[in-house]
Short mmCIF file of C-alpha atoms in Angstrom, two decimals:
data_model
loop_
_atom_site.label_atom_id
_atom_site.label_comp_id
_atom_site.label_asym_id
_atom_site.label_seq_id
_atom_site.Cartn_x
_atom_site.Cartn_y
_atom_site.Cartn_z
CA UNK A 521 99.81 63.85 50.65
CA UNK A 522 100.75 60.06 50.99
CA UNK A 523 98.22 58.05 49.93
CA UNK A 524 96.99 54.20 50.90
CA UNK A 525 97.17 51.46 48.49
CA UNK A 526 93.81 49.24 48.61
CA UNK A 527 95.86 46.59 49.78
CA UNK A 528 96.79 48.53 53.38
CA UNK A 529 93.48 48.85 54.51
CA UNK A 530 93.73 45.38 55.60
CA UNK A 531 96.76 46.06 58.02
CA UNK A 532 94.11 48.09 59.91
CA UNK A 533 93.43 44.85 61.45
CA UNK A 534 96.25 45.33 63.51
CA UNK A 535 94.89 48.27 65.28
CA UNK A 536 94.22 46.42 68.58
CA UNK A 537 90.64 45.91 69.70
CA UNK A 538 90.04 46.92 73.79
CA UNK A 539 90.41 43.42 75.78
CA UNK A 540 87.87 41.66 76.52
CA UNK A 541 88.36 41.56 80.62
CA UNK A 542 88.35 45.58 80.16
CA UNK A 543 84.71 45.52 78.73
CA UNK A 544 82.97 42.30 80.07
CA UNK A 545 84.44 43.52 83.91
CA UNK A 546 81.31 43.94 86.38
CA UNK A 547 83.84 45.55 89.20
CA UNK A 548 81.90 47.42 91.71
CA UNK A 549 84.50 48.63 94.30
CA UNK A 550 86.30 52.05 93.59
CA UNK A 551 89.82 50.15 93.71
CA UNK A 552 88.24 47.59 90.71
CA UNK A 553 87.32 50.23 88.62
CA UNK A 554 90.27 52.13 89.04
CA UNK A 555 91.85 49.24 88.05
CA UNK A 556 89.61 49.07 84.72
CA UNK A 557 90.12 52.43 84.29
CA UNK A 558 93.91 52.56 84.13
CA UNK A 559 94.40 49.60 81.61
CA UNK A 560 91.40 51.52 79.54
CA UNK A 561 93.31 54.60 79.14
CA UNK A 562 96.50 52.33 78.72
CA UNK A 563 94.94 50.53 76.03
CA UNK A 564 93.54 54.27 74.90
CA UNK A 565 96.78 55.74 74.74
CA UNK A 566 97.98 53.51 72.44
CA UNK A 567 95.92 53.48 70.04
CA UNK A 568 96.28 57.63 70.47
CA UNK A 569 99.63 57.10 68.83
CA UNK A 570 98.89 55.24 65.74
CA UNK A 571 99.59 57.07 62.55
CA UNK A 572 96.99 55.25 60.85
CA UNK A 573 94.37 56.79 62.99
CA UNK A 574 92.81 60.44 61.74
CA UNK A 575 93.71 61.56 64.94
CA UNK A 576 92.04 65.98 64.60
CA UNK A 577 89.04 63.78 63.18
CA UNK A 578 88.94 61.48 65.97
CA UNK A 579 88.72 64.53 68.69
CA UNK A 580 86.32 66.25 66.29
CA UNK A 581 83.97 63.33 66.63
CA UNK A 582 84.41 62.87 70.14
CA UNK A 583 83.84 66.88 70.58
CA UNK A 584 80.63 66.08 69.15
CA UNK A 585 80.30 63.37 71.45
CA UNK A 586 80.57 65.41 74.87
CA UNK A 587 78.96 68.60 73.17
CA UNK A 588 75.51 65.99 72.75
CA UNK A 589 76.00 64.69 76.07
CA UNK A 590 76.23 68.43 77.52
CA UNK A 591 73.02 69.57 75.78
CA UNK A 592 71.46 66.73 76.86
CA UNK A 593 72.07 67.21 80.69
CA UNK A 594 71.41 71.04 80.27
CA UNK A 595 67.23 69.79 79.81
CA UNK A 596 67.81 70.98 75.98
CA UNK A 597 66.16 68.60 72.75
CA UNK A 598 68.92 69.77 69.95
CA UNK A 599 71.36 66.01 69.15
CA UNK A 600 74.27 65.62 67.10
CA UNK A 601 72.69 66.79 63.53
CA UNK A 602 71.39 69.57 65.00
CA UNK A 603 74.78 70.68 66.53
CA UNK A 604 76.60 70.13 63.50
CA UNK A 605 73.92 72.65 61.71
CA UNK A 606 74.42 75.29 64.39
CA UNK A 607 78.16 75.41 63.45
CA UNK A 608 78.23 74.64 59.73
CA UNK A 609 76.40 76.95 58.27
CA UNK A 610 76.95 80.01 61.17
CA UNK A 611 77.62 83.45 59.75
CA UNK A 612 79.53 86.20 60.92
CA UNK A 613 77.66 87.42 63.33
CA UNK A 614 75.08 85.06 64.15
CA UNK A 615 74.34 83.68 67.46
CA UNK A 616 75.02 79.79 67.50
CA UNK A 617 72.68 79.65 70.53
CA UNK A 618 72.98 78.06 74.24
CA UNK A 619 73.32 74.56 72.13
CA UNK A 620 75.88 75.83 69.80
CA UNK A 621 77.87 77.67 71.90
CA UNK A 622 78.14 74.18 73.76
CA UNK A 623 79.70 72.35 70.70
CA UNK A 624 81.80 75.58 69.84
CA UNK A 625 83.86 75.21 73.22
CA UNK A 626 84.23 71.61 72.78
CA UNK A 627 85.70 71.94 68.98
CA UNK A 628 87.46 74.76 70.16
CA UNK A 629 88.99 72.91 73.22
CA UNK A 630 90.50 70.05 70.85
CA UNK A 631 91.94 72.16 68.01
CA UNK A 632 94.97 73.17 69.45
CA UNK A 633 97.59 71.76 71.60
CA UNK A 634 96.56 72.62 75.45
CA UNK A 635 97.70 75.70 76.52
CA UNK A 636 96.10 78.67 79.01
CA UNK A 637 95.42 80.47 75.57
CA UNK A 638 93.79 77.52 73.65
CA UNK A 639 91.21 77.11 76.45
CA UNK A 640 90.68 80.56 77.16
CA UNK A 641 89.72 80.67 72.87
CA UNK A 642 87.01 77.55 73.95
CA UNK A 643 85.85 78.85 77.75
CA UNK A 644 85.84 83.21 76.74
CA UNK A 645 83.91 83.34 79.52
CA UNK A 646 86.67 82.71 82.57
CA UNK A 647 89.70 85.00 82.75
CA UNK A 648 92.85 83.24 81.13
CA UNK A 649 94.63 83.08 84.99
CA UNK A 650 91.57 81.49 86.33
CA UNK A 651 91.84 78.81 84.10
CA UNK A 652 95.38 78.38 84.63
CA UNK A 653 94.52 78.41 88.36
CA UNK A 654 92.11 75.61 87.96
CA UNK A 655 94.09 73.49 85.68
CA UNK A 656 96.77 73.53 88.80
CA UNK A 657 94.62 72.24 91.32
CA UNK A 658 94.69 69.05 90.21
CA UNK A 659 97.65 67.07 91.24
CA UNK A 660 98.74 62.88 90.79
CA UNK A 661 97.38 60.29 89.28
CA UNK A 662 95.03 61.31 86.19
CA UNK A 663 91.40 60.80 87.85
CA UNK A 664 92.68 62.70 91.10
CA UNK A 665 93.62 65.51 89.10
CA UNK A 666 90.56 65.65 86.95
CA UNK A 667 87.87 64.95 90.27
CA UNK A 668 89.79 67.74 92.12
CA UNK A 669 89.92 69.94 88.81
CA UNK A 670 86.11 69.34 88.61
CA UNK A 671 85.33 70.13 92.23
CA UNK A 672 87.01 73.32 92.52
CA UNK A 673 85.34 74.77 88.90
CA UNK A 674 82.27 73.63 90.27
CA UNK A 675 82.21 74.89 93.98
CA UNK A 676 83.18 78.16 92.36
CA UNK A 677 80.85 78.29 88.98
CA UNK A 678 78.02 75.59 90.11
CA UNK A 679 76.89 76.48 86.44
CA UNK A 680 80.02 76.14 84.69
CA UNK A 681 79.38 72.22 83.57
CA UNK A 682 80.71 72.67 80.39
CA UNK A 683 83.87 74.43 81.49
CA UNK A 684 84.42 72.12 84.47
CA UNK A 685 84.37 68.83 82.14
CA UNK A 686 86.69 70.46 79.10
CA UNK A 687 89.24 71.39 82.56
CA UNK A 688 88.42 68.08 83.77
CA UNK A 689 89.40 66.34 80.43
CA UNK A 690 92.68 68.74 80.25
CA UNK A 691 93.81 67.61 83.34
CA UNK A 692 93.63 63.95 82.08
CA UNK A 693 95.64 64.91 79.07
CA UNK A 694 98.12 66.89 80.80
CA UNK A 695 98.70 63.63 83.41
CA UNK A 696 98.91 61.04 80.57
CA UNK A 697 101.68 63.68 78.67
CA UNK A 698 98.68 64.14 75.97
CA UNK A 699 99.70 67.21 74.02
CA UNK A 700 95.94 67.31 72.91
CA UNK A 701 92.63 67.11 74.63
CA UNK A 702 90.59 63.91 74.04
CA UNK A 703 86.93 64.49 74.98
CA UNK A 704 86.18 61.08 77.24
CA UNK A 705 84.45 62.45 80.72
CA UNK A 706 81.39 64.26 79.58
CA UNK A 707 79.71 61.44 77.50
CA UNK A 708 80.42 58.74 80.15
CA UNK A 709 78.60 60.85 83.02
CA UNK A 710 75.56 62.13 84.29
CA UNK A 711 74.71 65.41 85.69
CA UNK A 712 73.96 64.05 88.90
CA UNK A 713 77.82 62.79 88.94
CA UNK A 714 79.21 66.15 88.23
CA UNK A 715 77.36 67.32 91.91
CA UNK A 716 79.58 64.48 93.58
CA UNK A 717 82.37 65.03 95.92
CA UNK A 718 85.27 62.64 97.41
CA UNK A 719 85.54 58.59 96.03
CA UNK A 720 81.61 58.77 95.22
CA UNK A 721 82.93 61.43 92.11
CA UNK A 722 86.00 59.15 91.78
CA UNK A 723 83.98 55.81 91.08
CA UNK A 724 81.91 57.94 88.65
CA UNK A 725 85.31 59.31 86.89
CA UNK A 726 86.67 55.85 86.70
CA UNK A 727 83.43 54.35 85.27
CA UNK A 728 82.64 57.01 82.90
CA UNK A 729 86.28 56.67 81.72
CA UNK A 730 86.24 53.16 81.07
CA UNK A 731 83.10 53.69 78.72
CA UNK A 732 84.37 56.23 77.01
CA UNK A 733 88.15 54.63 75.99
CA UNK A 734 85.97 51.80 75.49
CA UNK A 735 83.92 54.26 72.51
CA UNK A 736 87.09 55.74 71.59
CA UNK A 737 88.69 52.69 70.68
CA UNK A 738 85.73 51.47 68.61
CA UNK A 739 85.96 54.76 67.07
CA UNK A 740 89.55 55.15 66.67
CA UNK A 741 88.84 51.60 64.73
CA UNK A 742 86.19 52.46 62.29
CA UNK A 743 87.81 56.00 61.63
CA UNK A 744 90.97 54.56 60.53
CA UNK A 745 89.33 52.21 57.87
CA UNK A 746 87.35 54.75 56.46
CA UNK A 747 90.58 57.28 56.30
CA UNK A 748 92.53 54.12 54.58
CA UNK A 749 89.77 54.03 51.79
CA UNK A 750 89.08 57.73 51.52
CA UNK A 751 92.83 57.83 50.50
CA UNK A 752 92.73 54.84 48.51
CA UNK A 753 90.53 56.34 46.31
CA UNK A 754 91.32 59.77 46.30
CA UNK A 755 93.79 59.29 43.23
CA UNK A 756 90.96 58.57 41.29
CA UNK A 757 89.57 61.90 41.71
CA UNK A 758 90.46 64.59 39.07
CA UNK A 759 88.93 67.94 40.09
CA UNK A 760 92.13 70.86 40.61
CA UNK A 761 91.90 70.57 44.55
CA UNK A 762 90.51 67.39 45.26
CA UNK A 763 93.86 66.77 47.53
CA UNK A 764 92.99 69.83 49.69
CA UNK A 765 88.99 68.69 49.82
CA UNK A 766 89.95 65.20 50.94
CA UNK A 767 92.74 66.65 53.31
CA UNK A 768 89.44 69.07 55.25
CA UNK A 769 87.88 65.41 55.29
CA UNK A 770 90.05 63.98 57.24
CA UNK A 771 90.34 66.23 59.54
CA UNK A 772 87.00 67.59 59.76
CA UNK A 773 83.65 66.12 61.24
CA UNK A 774 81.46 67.09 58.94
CA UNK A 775 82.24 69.26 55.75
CA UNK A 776 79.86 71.67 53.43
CA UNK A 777 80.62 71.70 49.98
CA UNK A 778 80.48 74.89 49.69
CA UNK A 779 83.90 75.39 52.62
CA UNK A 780 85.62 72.93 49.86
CA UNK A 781 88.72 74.66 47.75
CA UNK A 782 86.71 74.26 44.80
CA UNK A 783 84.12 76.44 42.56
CA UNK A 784 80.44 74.99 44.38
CA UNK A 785 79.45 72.29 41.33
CA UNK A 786 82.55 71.42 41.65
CA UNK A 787 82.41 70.91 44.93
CA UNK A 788 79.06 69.15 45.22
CA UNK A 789 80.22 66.80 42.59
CA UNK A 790 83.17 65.48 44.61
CA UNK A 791 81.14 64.86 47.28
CA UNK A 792 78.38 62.99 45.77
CA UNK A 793 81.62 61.28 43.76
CA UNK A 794 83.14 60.46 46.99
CA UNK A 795 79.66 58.89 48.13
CA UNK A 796 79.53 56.97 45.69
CA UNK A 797 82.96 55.22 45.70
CA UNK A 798 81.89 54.86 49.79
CA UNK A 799 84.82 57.03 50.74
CA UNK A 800 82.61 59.28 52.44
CA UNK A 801 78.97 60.19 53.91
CA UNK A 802 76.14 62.15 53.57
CA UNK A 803 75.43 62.46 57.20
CA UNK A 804 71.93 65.28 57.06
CA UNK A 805 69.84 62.82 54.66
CA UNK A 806 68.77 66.24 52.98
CA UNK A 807 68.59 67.71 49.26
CA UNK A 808 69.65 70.73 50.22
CA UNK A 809 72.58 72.45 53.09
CA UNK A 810 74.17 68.59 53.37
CA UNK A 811 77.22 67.83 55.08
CA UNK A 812 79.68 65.53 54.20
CA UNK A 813 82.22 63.20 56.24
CA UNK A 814 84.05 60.39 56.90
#
């Protein structure tokens, strides 16, 4: 594990901030916003390729991200730190529920490099050649590929949200030669937009994606400074697998303690360690079942 002297964290200031003209824009026509669009996901794609940027954290968050934004359309109350508690402390067995299930697809759906068998794992639901049917109907530029993707799940699963937007966001990936799927069409649209057809779903694509490389960015920003300190203190810590724990941090969302490779006081005490040198959070504000992360 390589990691960052104190004195690198300040070269994350050359992790380039989304321009201005992106951001401040007010376009209204569907050939303006496409326009917005294509130097966000530029600007996006860039900043996709930095080393300095936790890059399986970054999709984890932005899993989150859609996950919250699905359960929110679906009518249902449950937000981000009720999502993580579905997941984190699931047993064998157990039933994640409707809300869970929702984040499971979307972690699922960024773990692994895209393939017909990585989104089958995320979407159990539709037959592995459907998918790969689906993910072919989109063809050209990426917001062509994703509206079309989107309108074909949908005319033939009008209940299939959550399936149409993870497609939707693969064929985005699989246009910009993204060997990964990054989560950016859920959180930037409403359910009324997914019920769209023609440009009308088009402007909506291109002005969702412009928020959300907008978010990513930002993200992708803040992420990398707090991965640059994590590592620049992690020599400090002394506990036999510490590397491993702060490796699972910076990869992870959110961590228990007790998932750490170390006995559970062990465990606890390099995370309340870790908050305290500001390396890391305690993001459930609880004594007890908290979750840690960057």
């Amino acid at each position: 594990m390589i990691y960052a002297r104190p004195d690198q964290i300040s070269d994350l200031d050359t992790l380039p901030p989304m321009p201005a003209w992106v951001t401040s824009a007010r376009a209204e026509t569907l050939e303006d916003v496409a326009f917005l669009s294509g130097a966000a996901l530029n600007h996006l794609h860039l900043v996709l390729g930095r080393e300095d940027v936790p890059q399986s954290l970054l999709r984890e968050r932005l899993a989150l991200r859609a996950a919250e934004a699905c359960v929110a359309q679906s009518g249902r109350p449950e937000r981000a730190g009720e999502l993580r508690d579905a997941i984190a402390f699931l047993q064998p067995g157990d039933s994640p529920g409707p809300a869970g299930e929702t984040y499971l697809s979307w972690q699922r759906a960024v773990k692994r490099p895209v393939s017909v068998k990585a989104l089958h794992r995320a979407i159990p639901g539709i037959e592995a050649g459907q998918i790969a049917e689906w993910v072919d109907a989109g063809q050209g530029a990426p917001v062509a590929r994703a509206a079309l993707v989107l309108e074909t799940v949908m005319s033939a699963a009008p209940r299939a949200d959550v399936s149409a937007l993870i497609l939707a966001d693969t064929a985005i990936a699989q246009a910009l030669g993204w060997d990964q799927l990054v989560p950016l069409l859920a959180a930037g649209l409403k359910r009324a937009d997914l019920r769209k057809r023609g440009d009308d779903l088009r402007l909506a694509y291109h002005r969702a994606l412009v928020s959300s490389a907008v978010e990513a960015v930002r993200l992708s920003t803040d992420l990398a400074r707090r991965a640059a300190h994590l590592k620049a203190v992690a020599p400090k810590l002394r506990a036999k697998g510490a590397g491993d724990a702060v490796e699972m941090l910076l990869t992870r969302d959110a961590v228990a303690p007790s998932t750490l490779p170390l006995p559970d006081r062990a465990a606890r005490r390099l995370c309340d360690r870790l908050v305290d040198l500001g390396a890391v959070r305690e993001l459930t504000g609880r004594d007890t079942f908290r979750l840690y992360g960057v």
